[in-house]
Tab-separated table of C-alpha atoms (C1' of nucleotides) in Angstrom:
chain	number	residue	atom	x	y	z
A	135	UNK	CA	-32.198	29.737	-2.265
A	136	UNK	CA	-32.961	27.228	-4.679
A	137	UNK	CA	-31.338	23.681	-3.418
A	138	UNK	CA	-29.054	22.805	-5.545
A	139	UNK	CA	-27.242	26.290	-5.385
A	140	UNK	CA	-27.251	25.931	-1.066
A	141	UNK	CA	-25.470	22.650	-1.767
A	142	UNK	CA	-22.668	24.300	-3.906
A	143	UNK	CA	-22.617	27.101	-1.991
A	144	UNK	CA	-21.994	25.026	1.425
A	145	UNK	CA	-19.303	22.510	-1.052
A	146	UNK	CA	-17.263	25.408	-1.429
A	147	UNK	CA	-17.379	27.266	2.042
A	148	UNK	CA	-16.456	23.596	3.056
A	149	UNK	CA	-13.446	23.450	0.988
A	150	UNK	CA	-12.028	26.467	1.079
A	151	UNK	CA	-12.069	26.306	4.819
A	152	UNK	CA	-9.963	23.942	4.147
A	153	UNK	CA	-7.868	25.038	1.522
A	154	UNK	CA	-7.198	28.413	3.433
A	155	UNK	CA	-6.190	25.993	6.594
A	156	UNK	CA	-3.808	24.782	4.412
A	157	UNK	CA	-2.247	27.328	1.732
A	158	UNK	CA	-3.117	30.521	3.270
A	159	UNK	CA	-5.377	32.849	2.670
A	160	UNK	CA	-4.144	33.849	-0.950
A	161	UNK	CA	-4.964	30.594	-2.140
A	162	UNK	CA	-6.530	30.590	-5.714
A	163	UNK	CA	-9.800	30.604	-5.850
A	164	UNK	CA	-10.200	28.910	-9.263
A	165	UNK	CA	-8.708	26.237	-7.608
A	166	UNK	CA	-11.083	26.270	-4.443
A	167	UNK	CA	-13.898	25.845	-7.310
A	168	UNK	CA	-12.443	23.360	-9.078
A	169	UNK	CA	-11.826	21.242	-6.012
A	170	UNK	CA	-15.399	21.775	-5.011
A	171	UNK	CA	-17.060	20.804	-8.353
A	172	UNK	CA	-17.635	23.827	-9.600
A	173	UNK	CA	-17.279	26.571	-12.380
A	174	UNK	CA	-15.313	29.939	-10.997
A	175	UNK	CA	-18.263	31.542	-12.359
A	176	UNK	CA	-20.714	29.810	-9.602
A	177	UNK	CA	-18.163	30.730	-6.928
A	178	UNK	CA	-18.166	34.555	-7.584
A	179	UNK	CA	-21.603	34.727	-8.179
A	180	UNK	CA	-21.785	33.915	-4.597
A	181	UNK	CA	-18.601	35.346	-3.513
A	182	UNK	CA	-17.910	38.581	-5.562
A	183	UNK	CA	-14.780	39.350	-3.606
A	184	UNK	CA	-12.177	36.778	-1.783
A	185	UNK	CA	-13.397	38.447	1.782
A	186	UNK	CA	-16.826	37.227	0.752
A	187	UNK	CA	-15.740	33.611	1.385
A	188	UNK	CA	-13.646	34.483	4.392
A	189	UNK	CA	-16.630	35.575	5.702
A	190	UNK	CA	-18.426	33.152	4.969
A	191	UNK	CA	-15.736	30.305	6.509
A	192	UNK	CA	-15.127	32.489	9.691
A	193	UNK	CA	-19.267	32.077	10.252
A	194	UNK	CA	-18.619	29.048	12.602
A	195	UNK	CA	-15.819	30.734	14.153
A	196	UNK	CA	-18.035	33.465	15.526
A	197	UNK	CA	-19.339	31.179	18.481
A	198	UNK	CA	-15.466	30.352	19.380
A	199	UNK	CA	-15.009	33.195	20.174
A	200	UNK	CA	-17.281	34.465	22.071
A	201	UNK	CA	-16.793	31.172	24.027
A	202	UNK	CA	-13.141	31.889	24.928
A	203	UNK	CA	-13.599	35.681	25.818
A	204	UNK	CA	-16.318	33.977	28.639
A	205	UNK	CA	-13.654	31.711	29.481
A	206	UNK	CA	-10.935	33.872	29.998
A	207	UNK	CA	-13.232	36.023	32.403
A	208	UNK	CA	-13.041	32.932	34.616
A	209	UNK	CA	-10.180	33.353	35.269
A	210	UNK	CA	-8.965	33.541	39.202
A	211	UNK	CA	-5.284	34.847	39.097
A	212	UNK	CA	-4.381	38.511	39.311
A	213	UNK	CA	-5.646	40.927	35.952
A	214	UNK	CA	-2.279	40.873	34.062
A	215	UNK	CA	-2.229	37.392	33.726
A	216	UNK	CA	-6.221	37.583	32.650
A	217	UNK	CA	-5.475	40.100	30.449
A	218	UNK	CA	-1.962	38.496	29.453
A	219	UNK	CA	-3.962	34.788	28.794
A	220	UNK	CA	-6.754	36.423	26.777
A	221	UNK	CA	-4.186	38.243	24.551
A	222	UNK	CA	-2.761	34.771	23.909
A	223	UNK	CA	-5.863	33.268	23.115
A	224	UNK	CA	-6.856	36.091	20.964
A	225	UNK	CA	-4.049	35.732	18.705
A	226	UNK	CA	-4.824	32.732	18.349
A	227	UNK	CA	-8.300	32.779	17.063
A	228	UNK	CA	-6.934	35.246	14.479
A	229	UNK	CA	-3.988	33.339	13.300
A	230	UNK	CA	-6.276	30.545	12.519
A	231	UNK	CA	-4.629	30.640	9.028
A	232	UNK	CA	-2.043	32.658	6.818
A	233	UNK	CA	-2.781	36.540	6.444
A	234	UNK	CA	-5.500	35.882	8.830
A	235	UNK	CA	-4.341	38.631	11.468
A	236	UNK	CA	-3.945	41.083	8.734
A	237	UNK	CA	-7.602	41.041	7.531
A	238	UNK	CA	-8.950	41.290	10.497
A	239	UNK	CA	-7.167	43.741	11.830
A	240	UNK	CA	-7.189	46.326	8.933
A	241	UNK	CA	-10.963	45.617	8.708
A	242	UNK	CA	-11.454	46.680	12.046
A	243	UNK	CA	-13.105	50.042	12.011
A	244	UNK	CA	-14.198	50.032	8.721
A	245	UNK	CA	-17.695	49.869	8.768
A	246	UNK	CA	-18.116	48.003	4.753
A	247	UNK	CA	-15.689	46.030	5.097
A	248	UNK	CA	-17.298	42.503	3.831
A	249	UNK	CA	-16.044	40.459	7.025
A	250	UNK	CA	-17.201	43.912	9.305
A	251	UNK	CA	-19.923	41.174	11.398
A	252	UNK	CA	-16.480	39.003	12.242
A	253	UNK	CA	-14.375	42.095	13.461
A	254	UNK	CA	-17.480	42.819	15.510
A	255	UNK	CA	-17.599	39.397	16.981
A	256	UNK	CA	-14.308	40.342	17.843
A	257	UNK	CA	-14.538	43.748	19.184
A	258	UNK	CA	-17.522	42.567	20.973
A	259	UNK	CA	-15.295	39.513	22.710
A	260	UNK	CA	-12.276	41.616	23.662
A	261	UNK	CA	-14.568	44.392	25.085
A	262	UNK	CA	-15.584	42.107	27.196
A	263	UNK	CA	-12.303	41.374	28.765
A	264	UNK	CA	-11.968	45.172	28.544
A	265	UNK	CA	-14.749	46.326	30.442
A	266	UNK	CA	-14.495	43.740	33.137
A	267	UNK	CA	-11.120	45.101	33.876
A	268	UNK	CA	-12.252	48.712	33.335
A	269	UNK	CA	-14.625	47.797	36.394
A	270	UNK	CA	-12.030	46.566	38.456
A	271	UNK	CA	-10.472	49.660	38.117
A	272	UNK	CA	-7.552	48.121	36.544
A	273	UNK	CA	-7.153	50.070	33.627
A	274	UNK	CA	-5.971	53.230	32.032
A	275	UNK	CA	-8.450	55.598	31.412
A	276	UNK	CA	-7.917	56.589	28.214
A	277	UNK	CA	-7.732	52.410	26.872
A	278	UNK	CA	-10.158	52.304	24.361
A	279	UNK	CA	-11.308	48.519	22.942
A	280	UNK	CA	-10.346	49.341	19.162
A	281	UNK	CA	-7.280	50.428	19.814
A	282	UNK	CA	-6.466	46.914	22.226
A	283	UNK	CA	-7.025	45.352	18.997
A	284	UNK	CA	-5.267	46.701	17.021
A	285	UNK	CA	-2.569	46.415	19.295
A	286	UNK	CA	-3.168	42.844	19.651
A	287	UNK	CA	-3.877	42.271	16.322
A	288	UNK	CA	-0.485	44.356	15.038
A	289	UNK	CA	1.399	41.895	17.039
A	290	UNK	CA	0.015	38.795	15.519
A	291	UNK	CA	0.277	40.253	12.279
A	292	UNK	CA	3.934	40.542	12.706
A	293	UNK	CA	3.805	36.995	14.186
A	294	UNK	CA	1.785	36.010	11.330
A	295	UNK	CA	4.511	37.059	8.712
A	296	UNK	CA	7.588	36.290	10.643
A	297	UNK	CA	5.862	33.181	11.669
A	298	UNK	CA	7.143	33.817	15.281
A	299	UNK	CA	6.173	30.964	18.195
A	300	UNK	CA	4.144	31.755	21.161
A	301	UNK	CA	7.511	32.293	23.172
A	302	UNK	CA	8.003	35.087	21.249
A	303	UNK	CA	5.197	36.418	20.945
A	304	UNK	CA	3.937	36.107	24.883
A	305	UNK	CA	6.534	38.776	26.358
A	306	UNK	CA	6.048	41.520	23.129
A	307	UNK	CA	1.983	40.983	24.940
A	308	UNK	CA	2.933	41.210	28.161
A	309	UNK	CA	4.767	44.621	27.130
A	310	UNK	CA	1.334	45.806	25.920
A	311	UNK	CA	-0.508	44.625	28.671
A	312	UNK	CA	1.460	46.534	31.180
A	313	UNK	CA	1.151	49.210	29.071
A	314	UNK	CA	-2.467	49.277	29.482
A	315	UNK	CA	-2.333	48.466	33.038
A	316	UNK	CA	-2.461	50.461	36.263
B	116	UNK	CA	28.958	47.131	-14.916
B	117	UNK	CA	28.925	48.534	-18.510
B	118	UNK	CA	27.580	51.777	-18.922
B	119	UNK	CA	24.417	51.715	-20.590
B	120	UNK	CA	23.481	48.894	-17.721
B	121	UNK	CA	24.544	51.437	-14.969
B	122	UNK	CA	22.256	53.906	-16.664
B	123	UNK	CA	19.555	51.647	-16.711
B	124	UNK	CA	19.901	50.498	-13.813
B	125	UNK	CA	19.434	54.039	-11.849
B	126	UNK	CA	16.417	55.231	-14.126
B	127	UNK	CA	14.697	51.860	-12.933
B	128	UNK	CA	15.678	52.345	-9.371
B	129	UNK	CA	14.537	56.536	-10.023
B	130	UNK	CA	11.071	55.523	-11.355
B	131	UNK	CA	10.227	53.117	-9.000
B	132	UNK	CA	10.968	54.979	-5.763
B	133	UNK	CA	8.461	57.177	-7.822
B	134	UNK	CA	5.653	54.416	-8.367
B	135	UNK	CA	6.030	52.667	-5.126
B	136	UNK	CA	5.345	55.688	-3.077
B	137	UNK	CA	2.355	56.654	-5.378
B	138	UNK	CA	0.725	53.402	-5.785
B	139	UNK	CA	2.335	51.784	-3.066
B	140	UNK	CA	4.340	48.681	-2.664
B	141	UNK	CA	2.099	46.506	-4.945
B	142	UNK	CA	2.480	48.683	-7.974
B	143	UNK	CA	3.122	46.544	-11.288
B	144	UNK	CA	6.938	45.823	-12.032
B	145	UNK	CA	6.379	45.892	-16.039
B	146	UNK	CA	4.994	48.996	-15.790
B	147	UNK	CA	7.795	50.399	-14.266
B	148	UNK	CA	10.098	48.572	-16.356
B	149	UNK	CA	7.942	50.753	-19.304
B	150	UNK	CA	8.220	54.005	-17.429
B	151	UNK	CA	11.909	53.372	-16.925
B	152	UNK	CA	12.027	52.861	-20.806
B	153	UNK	CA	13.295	49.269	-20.718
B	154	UNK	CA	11.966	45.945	-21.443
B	155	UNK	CA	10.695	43.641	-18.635
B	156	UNK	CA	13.912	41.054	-19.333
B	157	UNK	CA	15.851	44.230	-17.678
B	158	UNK	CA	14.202	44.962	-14.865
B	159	UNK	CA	14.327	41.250	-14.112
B	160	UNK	CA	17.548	40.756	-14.693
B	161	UNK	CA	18.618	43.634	-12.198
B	162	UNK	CA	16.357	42.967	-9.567
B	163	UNK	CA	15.362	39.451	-9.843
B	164	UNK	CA	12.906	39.577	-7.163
B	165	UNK	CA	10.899	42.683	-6.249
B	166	UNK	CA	12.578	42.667	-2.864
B	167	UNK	CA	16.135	43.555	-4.827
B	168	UNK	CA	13.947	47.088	-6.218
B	169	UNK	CA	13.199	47.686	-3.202
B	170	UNK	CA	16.116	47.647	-1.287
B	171	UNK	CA	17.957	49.498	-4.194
B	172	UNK	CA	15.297	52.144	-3.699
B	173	UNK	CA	15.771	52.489	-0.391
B	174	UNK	CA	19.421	52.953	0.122
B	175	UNK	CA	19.028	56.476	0.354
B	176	UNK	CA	17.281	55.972	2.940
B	177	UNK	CA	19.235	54.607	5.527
B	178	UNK	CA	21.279	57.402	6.091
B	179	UNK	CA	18.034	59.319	7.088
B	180	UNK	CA	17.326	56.617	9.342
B	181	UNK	CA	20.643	57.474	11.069
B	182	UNK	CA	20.337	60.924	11.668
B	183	UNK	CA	16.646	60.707	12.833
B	184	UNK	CA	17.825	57.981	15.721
B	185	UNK	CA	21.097	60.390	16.561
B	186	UNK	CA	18.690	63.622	16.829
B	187	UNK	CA	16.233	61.973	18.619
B	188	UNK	CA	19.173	60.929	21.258
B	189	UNK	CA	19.522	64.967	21.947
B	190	UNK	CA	15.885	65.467	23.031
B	191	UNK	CA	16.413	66.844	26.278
B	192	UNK	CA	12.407	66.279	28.174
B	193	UNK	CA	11.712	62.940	29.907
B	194	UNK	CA	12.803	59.283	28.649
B	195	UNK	CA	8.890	58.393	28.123
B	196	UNK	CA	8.763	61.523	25.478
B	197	UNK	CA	12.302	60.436	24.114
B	198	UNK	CA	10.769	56.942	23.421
B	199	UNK	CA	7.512	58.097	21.780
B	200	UNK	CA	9.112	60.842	19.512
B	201	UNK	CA	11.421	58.407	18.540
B	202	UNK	CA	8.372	55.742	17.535
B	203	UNK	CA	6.587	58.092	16.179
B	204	UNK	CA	10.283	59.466	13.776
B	205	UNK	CA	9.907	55.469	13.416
B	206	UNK	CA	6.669	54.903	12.255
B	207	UNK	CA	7.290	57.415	9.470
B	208	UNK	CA	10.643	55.965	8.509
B	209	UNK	CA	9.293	52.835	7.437
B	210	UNK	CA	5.663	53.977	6.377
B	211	UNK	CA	7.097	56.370	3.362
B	212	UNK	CA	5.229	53.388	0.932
B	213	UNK	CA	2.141	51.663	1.744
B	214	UNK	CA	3.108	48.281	2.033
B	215	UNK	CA	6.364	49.370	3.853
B	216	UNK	CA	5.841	48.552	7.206
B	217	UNK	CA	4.669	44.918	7.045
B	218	UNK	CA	7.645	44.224	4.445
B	219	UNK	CA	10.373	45.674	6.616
B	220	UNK	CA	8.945	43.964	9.953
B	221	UNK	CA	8.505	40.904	8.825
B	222	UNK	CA	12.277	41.001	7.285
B	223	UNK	CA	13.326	41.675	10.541
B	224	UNK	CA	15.576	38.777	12.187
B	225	UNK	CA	15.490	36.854	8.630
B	226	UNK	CA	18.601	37.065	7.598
B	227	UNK	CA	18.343	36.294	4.170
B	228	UNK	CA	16.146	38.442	3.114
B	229	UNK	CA	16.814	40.511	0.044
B	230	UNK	CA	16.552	43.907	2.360
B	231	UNK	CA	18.298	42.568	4.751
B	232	UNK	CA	20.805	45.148	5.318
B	233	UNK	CA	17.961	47.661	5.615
B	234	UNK	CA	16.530	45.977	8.350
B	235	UNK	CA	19.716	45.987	10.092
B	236	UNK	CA	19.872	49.254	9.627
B	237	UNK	CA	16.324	50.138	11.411
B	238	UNK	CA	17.183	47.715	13.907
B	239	UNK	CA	21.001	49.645	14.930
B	240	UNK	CA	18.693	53.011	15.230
B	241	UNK	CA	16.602	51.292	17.100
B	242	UNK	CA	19.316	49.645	19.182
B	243	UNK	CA	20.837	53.123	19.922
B	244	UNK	CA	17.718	54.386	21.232
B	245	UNK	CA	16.930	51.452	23.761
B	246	UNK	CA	20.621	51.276	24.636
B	247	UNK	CA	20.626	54.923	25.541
B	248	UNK	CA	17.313	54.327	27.602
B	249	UNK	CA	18.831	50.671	29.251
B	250	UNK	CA	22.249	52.816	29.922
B	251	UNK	CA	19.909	55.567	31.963
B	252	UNK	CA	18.547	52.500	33.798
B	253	UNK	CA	14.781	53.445	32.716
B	254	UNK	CA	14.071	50.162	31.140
B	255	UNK	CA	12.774	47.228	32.103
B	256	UNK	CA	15.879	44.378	31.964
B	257	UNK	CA	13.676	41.753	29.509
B	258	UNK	CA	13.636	44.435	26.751
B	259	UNK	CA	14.829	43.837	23.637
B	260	UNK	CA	15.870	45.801	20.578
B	261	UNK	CA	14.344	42.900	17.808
B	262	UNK	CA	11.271	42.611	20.314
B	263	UNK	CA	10.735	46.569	20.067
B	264	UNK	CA	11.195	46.855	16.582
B	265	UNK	CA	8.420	44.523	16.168
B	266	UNK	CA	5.894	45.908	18.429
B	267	UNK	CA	6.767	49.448	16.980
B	268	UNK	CA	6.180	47.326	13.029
B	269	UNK	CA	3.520	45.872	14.101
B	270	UNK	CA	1.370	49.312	14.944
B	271	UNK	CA	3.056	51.070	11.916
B	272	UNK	CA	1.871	47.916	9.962
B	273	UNK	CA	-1.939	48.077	11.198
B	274	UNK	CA	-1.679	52.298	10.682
B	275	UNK	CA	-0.205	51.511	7.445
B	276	UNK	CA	-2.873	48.964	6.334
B	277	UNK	CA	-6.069	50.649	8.418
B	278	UNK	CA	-4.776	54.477	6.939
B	279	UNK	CA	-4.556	55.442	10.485
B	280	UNK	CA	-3.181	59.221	10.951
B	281	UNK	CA	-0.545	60.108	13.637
B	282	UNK	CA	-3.477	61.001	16.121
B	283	UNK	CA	-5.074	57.597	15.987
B	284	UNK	CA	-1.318	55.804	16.453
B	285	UNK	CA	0.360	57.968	18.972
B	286	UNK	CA	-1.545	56.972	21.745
B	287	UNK	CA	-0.876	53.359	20.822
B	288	UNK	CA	2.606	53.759	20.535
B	289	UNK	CA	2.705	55.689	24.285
B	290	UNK	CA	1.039	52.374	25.544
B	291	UNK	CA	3.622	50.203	24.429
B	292	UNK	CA	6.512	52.739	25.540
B	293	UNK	CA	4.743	52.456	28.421
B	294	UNK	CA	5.043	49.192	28.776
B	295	UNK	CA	8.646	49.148	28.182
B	296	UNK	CA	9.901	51.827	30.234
B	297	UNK	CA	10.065	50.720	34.287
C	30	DC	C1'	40.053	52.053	-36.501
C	31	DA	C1'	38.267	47.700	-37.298
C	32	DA	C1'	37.012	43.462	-35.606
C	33	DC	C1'	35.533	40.870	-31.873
C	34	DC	C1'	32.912	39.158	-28.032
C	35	DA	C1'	31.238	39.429	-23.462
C	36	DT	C1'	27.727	41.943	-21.712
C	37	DA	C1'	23.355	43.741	-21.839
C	38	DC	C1'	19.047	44.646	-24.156
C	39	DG	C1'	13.991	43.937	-24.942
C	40	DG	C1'	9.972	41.934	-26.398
C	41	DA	C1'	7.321	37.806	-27.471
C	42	DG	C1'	5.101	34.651	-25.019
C	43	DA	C1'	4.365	30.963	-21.282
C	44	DC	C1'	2.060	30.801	-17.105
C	45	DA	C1'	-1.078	31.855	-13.251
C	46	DG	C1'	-4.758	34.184	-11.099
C	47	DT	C1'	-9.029	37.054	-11.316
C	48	DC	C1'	-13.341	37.749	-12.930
C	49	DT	C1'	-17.255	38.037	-16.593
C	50	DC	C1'	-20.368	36.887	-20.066
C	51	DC	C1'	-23.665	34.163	-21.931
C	52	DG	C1'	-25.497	29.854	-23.845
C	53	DT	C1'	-27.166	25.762	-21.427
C	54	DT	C1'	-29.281	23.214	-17.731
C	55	DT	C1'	-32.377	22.364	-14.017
C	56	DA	C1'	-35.282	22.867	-9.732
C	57	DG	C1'	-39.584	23.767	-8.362
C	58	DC	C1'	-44.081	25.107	-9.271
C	59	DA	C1'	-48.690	25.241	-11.608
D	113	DT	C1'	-45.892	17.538	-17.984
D	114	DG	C1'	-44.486	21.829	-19.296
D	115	DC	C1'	-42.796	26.331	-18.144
D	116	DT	C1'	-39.708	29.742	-16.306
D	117	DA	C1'	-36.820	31.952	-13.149
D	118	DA	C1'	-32.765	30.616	-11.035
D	119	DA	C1'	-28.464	28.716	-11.233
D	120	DC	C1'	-24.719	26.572	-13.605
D	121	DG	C1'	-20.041	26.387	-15.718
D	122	DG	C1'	-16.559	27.039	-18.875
D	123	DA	C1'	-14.442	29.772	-22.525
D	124	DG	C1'	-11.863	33.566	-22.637
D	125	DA	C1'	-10.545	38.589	-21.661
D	126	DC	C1'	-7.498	40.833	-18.807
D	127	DT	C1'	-3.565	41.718	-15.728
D	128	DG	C1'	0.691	40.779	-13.699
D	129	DT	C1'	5.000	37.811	-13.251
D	130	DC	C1'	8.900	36.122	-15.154
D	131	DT	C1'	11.940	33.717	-18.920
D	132	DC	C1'	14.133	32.753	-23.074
D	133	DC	C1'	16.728	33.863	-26.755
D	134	DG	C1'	17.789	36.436	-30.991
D	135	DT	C1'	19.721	41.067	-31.438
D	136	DA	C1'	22.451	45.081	-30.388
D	137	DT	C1'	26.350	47.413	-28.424
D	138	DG	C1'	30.157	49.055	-25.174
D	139	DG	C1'	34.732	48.459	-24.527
D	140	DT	C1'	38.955	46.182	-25.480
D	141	DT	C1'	42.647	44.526	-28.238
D	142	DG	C1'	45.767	44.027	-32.248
DNA sequence: CAACCATACGGAGACAGTCTCCGTTTAGCA
DNA sequence: TGCTAAACGGAGACTGTCTCCGTATGGTTG
């Protein structure tokens, strides 16, 4: 890549990280290329659809998350509240902005979706959690890792939109959680 | 209301139910305004925002709602299959549209919201269902009617927005009644 | 049944967002 | 220094939302 386009191209992952932070994810991008210096036309050429960009933003997030699934397998108190903690924490790395859990979530399991290396990150992560409980002997035997995500991710979704606090949102994952429980 | 608005008024309401379910929740208001045979001004003027079509067009609806929750009440196997017929009769209530789901959940316990009353609606079926469960002592005491309607949105929501078939949900929704159920 | 007017109509057009096309500029190389 | 492929960027086409206001009409009243 020729310099001067990695510059722009970093300028605008740069501000619409921010931009997203702040007005969601349906934020305009015309706007996002304006506040970066930049014609719209330079920002589709290297983002020819919105989830191009997200993907593109969510690239740092990747390592977060893989970070937190390790941590949460740390953990020393009985499996629900592992399991219980990691839902938490999962939710949160999705809800990082508006519309966020959404995405994510209805990417999941489609394999061309443009943010499919993100929902892997985070199929990967909560496997993790998954499996090490699966080896406990913990589990159900039918729980699959997709469909804990999907779970998960329906209730932050509904978080998301309702914009619900973690009060509210810890007991509908503790329901879940038990439901996937021994 | 004058005549020729009443008349106007139900052709709108007649072709969008019509749109919505075929293209979904998103579909373009001025072309239903041009289907219905009226300008844009009227559609606008009836339904300010798209939230007031909607929750004309679904007024029907409720009733169904009703009789689904009161048939699902006589099912005479085990609480755990009451619960899951019943989320699954749920799921389909509020997936008729795409779009659906995530606009009736996240209405749910705003009360101004333009469907409102629809939401209430979902959420007395619901009611009747856990009540009848809490009455036969086979839930858990934290449950809550708003809480369950959410987790039970939140799945329909993903379903909706992944284009999940029954197969793919059912087992998510047994996890959650699971959950629920002592 | 004619005249009146509140009510309702509808379409032109302002506005916002998406996305493309293409003439212009420039980085990087020979 | 000159050349060229790569990249730029902005004008503008297109789509959808929503409003304003001149026009038309249903229904009432004398």
């Amino acid at each position: 890549m020729r310099a001067d386009a990695q510059r722009n191209y970093d300028k605008i992952v740069e501000v619409a990280r921010q931009v997203f932070r702040e007005r969601g994810y349906d934020a305009s991008l015309d706007d996002i290329a304006k506040l970066a210096g930049v014609g719209p036309g330079t920002l589709y050429r290297h983002f020819p659809k919105r989830e191009n960009l997200l993907d593109a933003v969510m690239q740092s997030w990747v390592d977060k998350v893989n970070d937190t699934a390790d941590k949460a397998l740390t953990y020393e108190g009985s499996d629900r509240d592992l399991l219980v903690n990691w839902f938490v924490d999962y939710v949160g790395l999705i809800s990082q902005h508006k519309g966020g859990p959404a995405k994510l979530t209805s990417a999941m399991g489609n394999p061309d979706s443009p943010i499919m290396t993100k929902c892997q990150a985070l199929s990967r992560a909560n496997g993790k959690v998954i499996d090490r409980l699966r080896e406990d002997g913990a589990l159900r035997d039918e729980v699959d890792t997709i469909q804990v995500c999907r779970l998960v991710g329906g209730i932050a979704t509904v978080a998301d939109q309702s914009e619900l606090d973690t009060a509210a949102v810890r007991p509908m994952l503790e329901v879940v959680a038990d439901g996937l429980l021994k």
